[in-house]
């Protein structure tokens, strides 16, 4: 039996709108019992319901921060139970009076240039490249991904599983390398192996200091703290010259670019993005002199990169001329 005290922070973090869910998860952690009346709202039996509550409890324990609004709780439920029947997920949300997925407030920009939307697996802290770049993974069971998995990746994944079962670790590693070289990876999420596709993400509309610039490491740490362990909602607008998806990024209803701008850890990238709200968030951070705006004259990252390119070009020309 688990100790109910382990989950005290879950209930205390919630508002009235999600307190019933928090209470039932706490109860499940102690008794392994799901609410009696839930069966009136869903189609699956109690054995499956218990699996949902175990997954939700694990997700809540890993969530940083815990959901505190009905919208955040709805997002957590929807993402955690994305592999289960739609009728069950909708029934569970209705049971707790949480908003349905189609009821979520969407960004006004969604109808203005979005190529596609993705929902990621929990982000590994090591995959945060800098203050405006992240590598994410999307399960191949996602409806958008499943038809696109290359045959060689599916075959290598199957052969890897067989090698693991036989404890042939060298062969399993070789098959995993083939999977990785094809832009995929097998991830262990809550003791479940998931084949996932890799995407490199460039946060749209902001430019954070490079790692070797002042505040570069601070910006990277802030972004890492914000997204690690979370499933992200990503709206992709296009691809940059480095093959990264230029995207708006959200977690639990939080707009990541807004977070970085308000903390003074990124510039509004006005050359590529004209959104007034980003301009406003940068101006407000400047006025409060937070983050890099505490410096008297912070160097712009695009100027820093230009100077480095010119210095490298001069160095190459000098070497060629000698």
Short mmCIF file of C-alpha atoms in Angstrom, two decimals:
data_model
loop_
_atom_site.label_atom_id
_atom_site.label_comp_id
_atom_site.label_asym_id
_atom_site.label_seq_id
_atom_site.Cartn_x
_atom_site.Cartn_y
_atom_site.Cartn_z
CA UNK A 1 0.00 0.00 0.00
CA UNK A 2 1.25 3.45 -0.86
CA UNK A 3 1.52 6.25 1.65
CA UNK A 4 -1.16 8.90 1.15
CA UNK A 5 1.26 11.50 2.46
CA UNK A 6 3.29 11.05 -0.72
CA UNK A 7 0.48 12.78 -2.60
CA UNK A 8 -0.46 15.59 -0.22
CA UNK A 9 1.06 18.15 -2.58
CA UNK A 10 -1.26 16.98 -5.35
CA UNK A 11 -4.45 17.88 -3.49
CA UNK A 12 -3.11 21.11 -2.01
CA UNK A 13 -2.05 22.35 -5.46
CA UNK A 14 -5.53 22.15 -6.96
CA UNK A 15 -8.39 24.60 -7.15
CA UNK A 16 -12.03 23.72 -6.53
CA UNK A 17 -12.57 22.77 -10.18
CA UNK A 18 -10.08 19.87 -10.03
CA UNK A 19 -10.17 18.97 -6.33
CA UNK A 20 -12.48 16.00 -6.95
CA UNK A 21 -9.99 14.46 -9.37
CA UNK A 22 -7.14 15.10 -6.93
CA UNK A 23 -9.13 13.50 -4.10
CA UNK A 24 -9.92 10.40 -6.17
CA UNK A 25 -6.30 10.02 -7.26
CA UNK A 26 -5.18 10.24 -3.63
CA UNK A 27 -7.80 7.64 -2.72
CA UNK A 28 -6.67 5.38 -5.57
CA UNK A 29 -3.05 5.67 -4.42
CA UNK A 30 -4.06 4.18 -1.08
CA UNK A 31 -6.85 1.74 -1.98
CA UNK A 32 -6.41 1.03 -5.74
CA UNK A 33 -10.16 1.67 -6.02
CA UNK A 34 -11.73 3.88 -8.72
CA UNK A 35 -14.94 5.89 -8.13
CA UNK A 36 -18.09 3.72 -8.20
CA UNK A 37 -20.12 6.12 -10.36
CA UNK A 38 -17.45 6.46 -13.04
CA UNK A 39 -18.81 3.42 -14.92
CA UNK A 40 -21.95 5.44 -15.68
CA UNK A 41 -19.85 7.83 -17.79
CA UNK A 42 -17.34 5.55 -19.58
CA UNK A 43 -17.52 2.39 -21.68
CA UNK A 44 -14.51 0.40 -20.42
CA UNK A 45 -14.58 -1.92 -17.36
CA UNK A 46 -13.09 -1.14 -13.96
CA UNK A 47 -9.89 -3.06 -14.76
CA UNK A 48 -9.16 -0.55 -17.52
CA UNK A 49 -10.28 2.34 -15.32
CA UNK A 50 -7.68 1.32 -12.74
CA UNK A 51 -4.99 1.53 -15.44
CA UNK A 52 -6.09 5.09 -16.23
CA UNK A 53 -5.83 6.17 -12.62
CA UNK A 54 -2.40 4.58 -12.23
CA UNK A 55 -1.15 6.45 -15.31
CA UNK A 56 -2.76 9.70 -14.14
CA UNK A 57 -1.25 9.32 -10.70
CA UNK A 58 2.20 8.74 -12.21
CA UNK A 59 1.75 11.75 -14.52
CA UNK A 60 0.76 13.98 -11.60
CA UNK A 61 3.78 12.87 -9.59
CA UNK A 62 6.05 13.81 -12.52
CA UNK A 63 4.28 17.07 -13.44
CA UNK A 64 6.23 20.25 -12.65
CA UNK A 65 4.27 22.27 -11.73
CA UNK A 66 1.13 20.34 -10.84
CA UNK A 67 -2.07 21.31 -12.71
CA UNK A 68 -3.96 24.01 -10.83
CA UNK A 69 -6.81 24.87 -13.21
CA UNK A 70 -9.49 22.84 -14.94
CA UNK A 71 -7.85 23.53 -18.31
CA UNK A 72 -4.49 22.24 -17.10
CA UNK A 73 -6.10 19.16 -15.55
CA UNK A 74 -7.99 18.49 -18.79
CA UNK A 75 -4.74 18.73 -20.76
CA UNK A 76 -2.99 16.32 -18.39
CA UNK A 77 -5.84 13.79 -18.64
CA UNK A 78 -6.08 14.09 -22.43
CA UNK A 79 -2.33 13.67 -22.99
CA UNK A 80 -1.87 10.88 -20.43
CA UNK A 81 -4.79 8.83 -21.80
CA UNK A 82 -4.29 9.66 -25.47
CA UNK A 83 -3.97 5.95 -26.39
CA UNK A 84 -7.36 5.05 -24.92
CA UNK A 85 -10.82 5.27 -26.46
CA UNK A 86 -12.09 8.77 -27.15
CA UNK A 87 -15.41 7.93 -25.46
CA UNK A 88 -13.58 6.95 -22.25
CA UNK A 89 -11.46 10.10 -22.15
CA UNK A 90 -14.46 12.33 -22.83
CA UNK A 91 -16.49 10.44 -20.22
CA UNK A 92 -13.78 10.81 -17.60
CA UNK A 93 -13.52 14.55 -18.27
CA UNK A 94 -17.30 14.89 -18.06
CA UNK A 95 -17.36 12.94 -14.78
CA UNK A 96 -15.12 15.62 -13.21
CA UNK A 97 -16.66 18.55 -15.06
CA UNK A 98 -13.40 19.27 -16.90
CA UNK A 99 -13.38 20.90 -20.36
CA UNK A 100 -13.46 18.58 -23.34
CA UNK A 101 -10.48 18.70 -25.79
CA UNK A 102 -12.52 20.64 -28.36
CA UNK A 103 -13.46 23.16 -25.68
CA UNK A 104 -9.84 24.25 -25.12
CA UNK A 105 -9.11 27.86 -25.99
CA UNK A 106 -6.93 27.92 -29.09
CA UNK A 107 -4.36 30.49 -30.09
CA UNK A 108 -5.65 33.08 -32.57
CA UNK A 109 -2.65 32.21 -34.74
CA UNK A 110 -3.73 28.59 -35.27
CA UNK A 111 -5.70 29.48 -38.40
CA UNK A 112 -2.94 31.75 -39.67
CA UNK A 113 -0.15 29.71 -41.19
CA UNK A 114 0.01 26.60 -38.98
CA UNK A 115 1.21 23.62 -41.02
CA UNK A 116 0.42 21.00 -38.40
CA UNK A 117 0.11 20.40 -34.66
CA UNK A 118 1.95 17.79 -32.60
CA UNK A 119 1.78 16.52 -29.03
CA UNK A 120 5.08 15.26 -27.68
CA UNK A 121 6.20 12.67 -25.21
CA UNK A 122 7.65 14.09 -21.95
CA UNK A 123 10.74 16.17 -22.70
CA UNK A 124 14.14 15.00 -21.46
CA UNK A 125 16.12 17.86 -19.88
CA UNK A 126 19.17 16.88 -21.97
CA UNK A 127 17.22 17.65 -25.15
CA UNK A 128 17.08 21.40 -24.45
CA UNK A 129 19.76 22.77 -26.75
CA UNK A 130 19.72 26.45 -25.73
CA UNK A 131 17.24 29.17 -24.83
CA UNK A 132 15.20 28.82 -28.01
CA UNK A 133 15.79 25.25 -29.21
CA UNK A 134 14.47 21.85 -28.08
CA UNK A 135 14.56 18.31 -29.43
CA UNK A 136 11.26 16.50 -28.89
CA UNK A 137 9.82 13.07 -29.67
CA UNK A 138 6.34 12.12 -30.85
CA UNK A 139 4.97 8.59 -30.46
CA UNK A 140 4.55 6.66 -33.72
CA UNK A 141 1.13 5.64 -32.40
CA UNK A 142 0.03 9.23 -32.97
CA UNK A 143 -2.50 9.21 -35.85
CA UNK A 144 -0.40 11.66 -37.85
CA UNK A 145 2.80 9.67 -37.39
CA UNK A 146 1.71 6.04 -37.69
CA UNK A 147 1.25 5.99 -41.51
CA UNK A 148 4.66 7.61 -42.05
CA UNK A 149 7.02 5.25 -40.20
CA UNK A 150 9.59 3.84 -42.68
CA UNK A 151 9.46 0.04 -43.11
CA UNK A 152 13.11 -0.33 -42.08
CA UNK A 153 12.36 1.42 -38.77
CA UNK A 154 9.42 -0.88 -38.04
CA UNK A 155 11.52 -3.92 -38.88
CA UNK A 156 14.46 -2.75 -36.77
CA UNK A 157 12.11 -2.02 -33.86
CA UNK A 158 10.66 -5.54 -34.02
CA UNK A 159 14.10 -7.14 -34.30
CA UNK A 160 15.36 -5.04 -31.41
CA UNK A 161 12.48 -6.24 -29.21
CA UNK A 162 13.30 -9.84 -30.10
CA UNK A 163 16.99 -9.28 -29.30
CA UNK A 164 16.10 -7.70 -25.95
CA UNK A 165 13.90 -10.67 -25.08
CA UNK A 166 16.87 -12.95 -25.75
CA UNK A 167 19.15 -10.62 -23.75
CA UNK A 168 21.31 -10.11 -26.84
CA UNK A 169 22.20 -6.54 -25.90
CA UNK A 170 24.81 -6.00 -28.61
CA UNK A 171 22.34 -6.91 -31.34
CA UNK A 172 19.60 -4.82 -29.70
CA UNK A 173 21.94 -1.82 -29.60
CA UNK A 174 22.78 -2.27 -33.28
CA UNK A 175 19.11 -2.25 -34.25
CA UNK A 176 18.53 0.81 -32.06
CA UNK A 177 21.36 2.58 -33.82
CA UNK A 178 19.64 1.90 -37.14
CA UNK A 179 16.43 3.35 -35.69
CA UNK A 180 18.27 6.45 -34.42
CA UNK A 181 20.03 6.99 -37.74
CA UNK A 182 16.59 7.07 -39.39
CA UNK A 183 15.37 9.88 -37.12
CA UNK A 184 13.55 7.77 -34.54
CA UNK A 185 14.29 6.40 -31.08
CA UNK A 186 12.88 3.87 -28.62
CA UNK A 187 12.09 5.68 -25.36
CA UNK A 188 11.19 4.21 -21.99
CA UNK A 189 8.22 6.15 -20.61
CA UNK A 190 6.77 4.94 -17.29
CA UNK A 191 8.27 1.47 -17.85
CA UNK A 192 6.78 1.26 -21.35
CA UNK A 193 8.93 1.24 -24.48
CA UNK A 194 7.65 3.65 -27.14
CA UNK A 195 8.91 4.05 -30.68
CA UNK A 196 9.01 7.79 -31.35
CA UNK A 197 9.96 10.22 -34.11
CA UNK A 198 12.50 12.95 -33.46
CA UNK A 199 11.82 16.62 -34.17
CA UNK A 200 14.13 19.59 -33.61
CA UNK A 201 12.16 22.67 -32.59
CA UNK A 202 13.08 26.35 -33.00
CA UNK A 203 10.88 28.61 -30.87
CA UNK A 204 9.10 30.98 -33.26
CA UNK A 205 9.43 34.72 -32.82
CA UNK A 206 12.16 34.90 -30.18
CA UNK A 207 15.96 34.84 -30.19
CA UNK A 208 17.69 33.87 -26.96
CA UNK A 209 21.35 34.61 -26.19
CA UNK A 210 23.76 32.00 -27.54
CA UNK A 211 25.27 29.70 -24.92
CA UNK A 212 28.61 31.54 -24.87
CA UNK A 213 26.94 34.96 -24.58
CA UNK A 214 25.99 36.60 -21.30
CA UNK A 215 22.71 35.15 -20.03
CA UNK A 216 22.99 32.34 -22.59
CA UNK A 217 23.33 29.63 -19.95
CA UNK A 218 20.63 31.28 -17.81
CA UNK A 219 18.20 31.23 -20.76
CA UNK A 220 18.92 27.57 -21.45
CA UNK A 221 18.37 26.67 -17.79
CA UNK A 222 15.07 28.57 -17.69
CA UNK A 223 13.78 26.79 -20.79
CA UNK A 224 14.95 23.43 -19.45
CA UNK A 225 13.19 24.00 -16.13
CA UNK A 226 10.01 25.01 -17.96
CA UNK A 227 9.66 22.02 -20.30
CA UNK A 228 11.47 19.06 -18.73
CA UNK A 229 9.20 16.14 -17.99
CA UNK A 230 6.24 17.75 -19.76
CA UNK A 231 4.27 16.77 -22.84
CA UNK A 232 4.26 19.78 -25.15
CA UNK A 233 1.69 21.05 -27.58
CA UNK A 234 3.55 22.36 -30.62
CA UNK A 235 2.16 24.37 -33.54
CA UNK A 236 4.50 24.13 -36.51
CA UNK A 237 4.63 27.03 -38.98
CA UNK A 238 7.50 25.94 -41.18
CA UNK A 239 11.10 24.77 -41.31
CA UNK A 240 14.29 26.81 -41.06
CA UNK A 241 17.48 26.27 -43.06
CA UNK A 242 18.81 23.93 -40.37
CA UNK A 243 15.83 21.58 -40.68
CA UNK A 244 14.22 22.70 -37.42
CA UNK A 245 10.46 23.12 -37.07
CA UNK A 246 9.72 26.81 -36.41
CA UNK A 247 7.01 26.53 -33.80
CA UNK A 248 4.89 27.98 -31.03
CA UNK A 249 5.27 25.80 -27.93
CA UNK A 250 2.82 25.30 -25.05
CA UNK A 251 2.65 23.21 -21.89
CA UNK A 252 -0.34 23.10 -19.53
CA UNK A 253 -1.70 26.18 -21.25
CA UNK A 254 1.55 28.15 -20.80
CA UNK A 255 2.97 29.83 -23.93
CA UNK A 256 6.72 29.21 -23.70
CA UNK A 257 7.77 32.21 -25.82
CA UNK A 258 5.76 34.48 -23.55
CA UNK A 259 7.53 33.00 -20.51
CA UNK A 260 11.00 33.58 -21.97
CA UNK A 261 10.25 37.15 -23.06
CA UNK A 262 8.65 38.16 -19.77
CA UNK A 263 11.65 36.82 -17.84
CA UNK A 264 13.96 38.91 -20.00
CA UNK A 265 15.78 35.89 -21.41
CA UNK A 266 15.07 36.40 -25.10
CA UNK A 267 14.62 39.10 -27.68
CA UNK A 268 11.55 39.50 -29.84
CA UNK A 269 12.86 38.38 -33.25
CA UNK A 270 11.21 41.25 -35.12
CA UNK A 271 12.93 40.48 -38.43
CA UNK A 272 10.91 37.26 -38.70
CA UNK A 273 7.88 37.82 -36.46
CA UNK A 274 5.60 40.85 -36.29
CA UNK A 275 3.26 39.79 -33.47
CA UNK A 276 2.41 42.73 -31.26
CA UNK A 277 2.09 40.64 -28.10
CA UNK A 278 5.72 39.51 -28.38
CA UNK A 279 6.81 43.11 -28.88
CA UNK A 280 4.83 44.09 -25.76
CA UNK A 281 6.29 41.33 -23.58
CA UNK A 282 9.84 42.33 -24.54
CA UNK A 283 9.11 46.01 -23.83
CA UNK A 284 7.66 45.20 -20.40
CA UNK A 285 10.73 43.13 -19.49
CA UNK A 286 13.00 45.98 -20.62
CA UNK A 287 11.08 48.42 -18.44
CA UNK A 288 11.42 46.13 -15.40
CA UNK A 289 15.12 45.53 -16.23
CA UNK A 290 14.79 41.80 -15.64
CA UNK A 291 17.09 39.14 -17.07
CA UNK A 292 19.46 40.36 -19.76
CA UNK A 293 17.82 43.80 -19.63
CA UNK A 294 19.70 44.39 -16.38
CA UNK A 295 22.74 44.94 -18.64
CA UNK A 296 23.31 48.47 -19.88
CA UNK A 297 23.75 47.42 -23.52
CA UNK A 298 23.10 43.69 -24.11
CA UNK A 299 24.44 42.37 -27.39
CA UNK A 300 21.83 41.15 -29.85
CA UNK A 301 22.31 37.45 -30.66
CA UNK A 302 21.90 38.02 -34.42
CA UNK A 303 24.67 40.63 -34.32
CA UNK A 304 26.83 38.26 -32.28
CA UNK A 305 26.36 35.48 -34.87
CA UNK A 306 27.08 37.87 -37.74
CA UNK A 307 30.33 39.01 -36.10
CA UNK A 308 31.41 35.39 -35.62
CA UNK A 309 30.66 34.52 -39.25
CA UNK A 310 32.63 37.52 -40.51
CA UNK A 311 35.56 36.67 -38.23
CA UNK A 312 35.56 33.08 -39.48
CA UNK A 313 35.44 34.23 -43.11
CA UNK A 314 38.40 36.57 -42.57
CA UNK A 315 40.33 33.76 -40.91
CA UNK A 316 39.67 31.40 -43.82
CA UNK A 317 40.66 34.03 -46.39
CA UNK A 318 43.86 34.76 -44.49
CA UNK A 319 44.78 31.07 -44.41
CA UNK A 320 44.11 30.74 -48.15
CA UNK A 321 46.27 33.77 -48.92
CA UNK A 322 49.29 32.54 -46.98
#
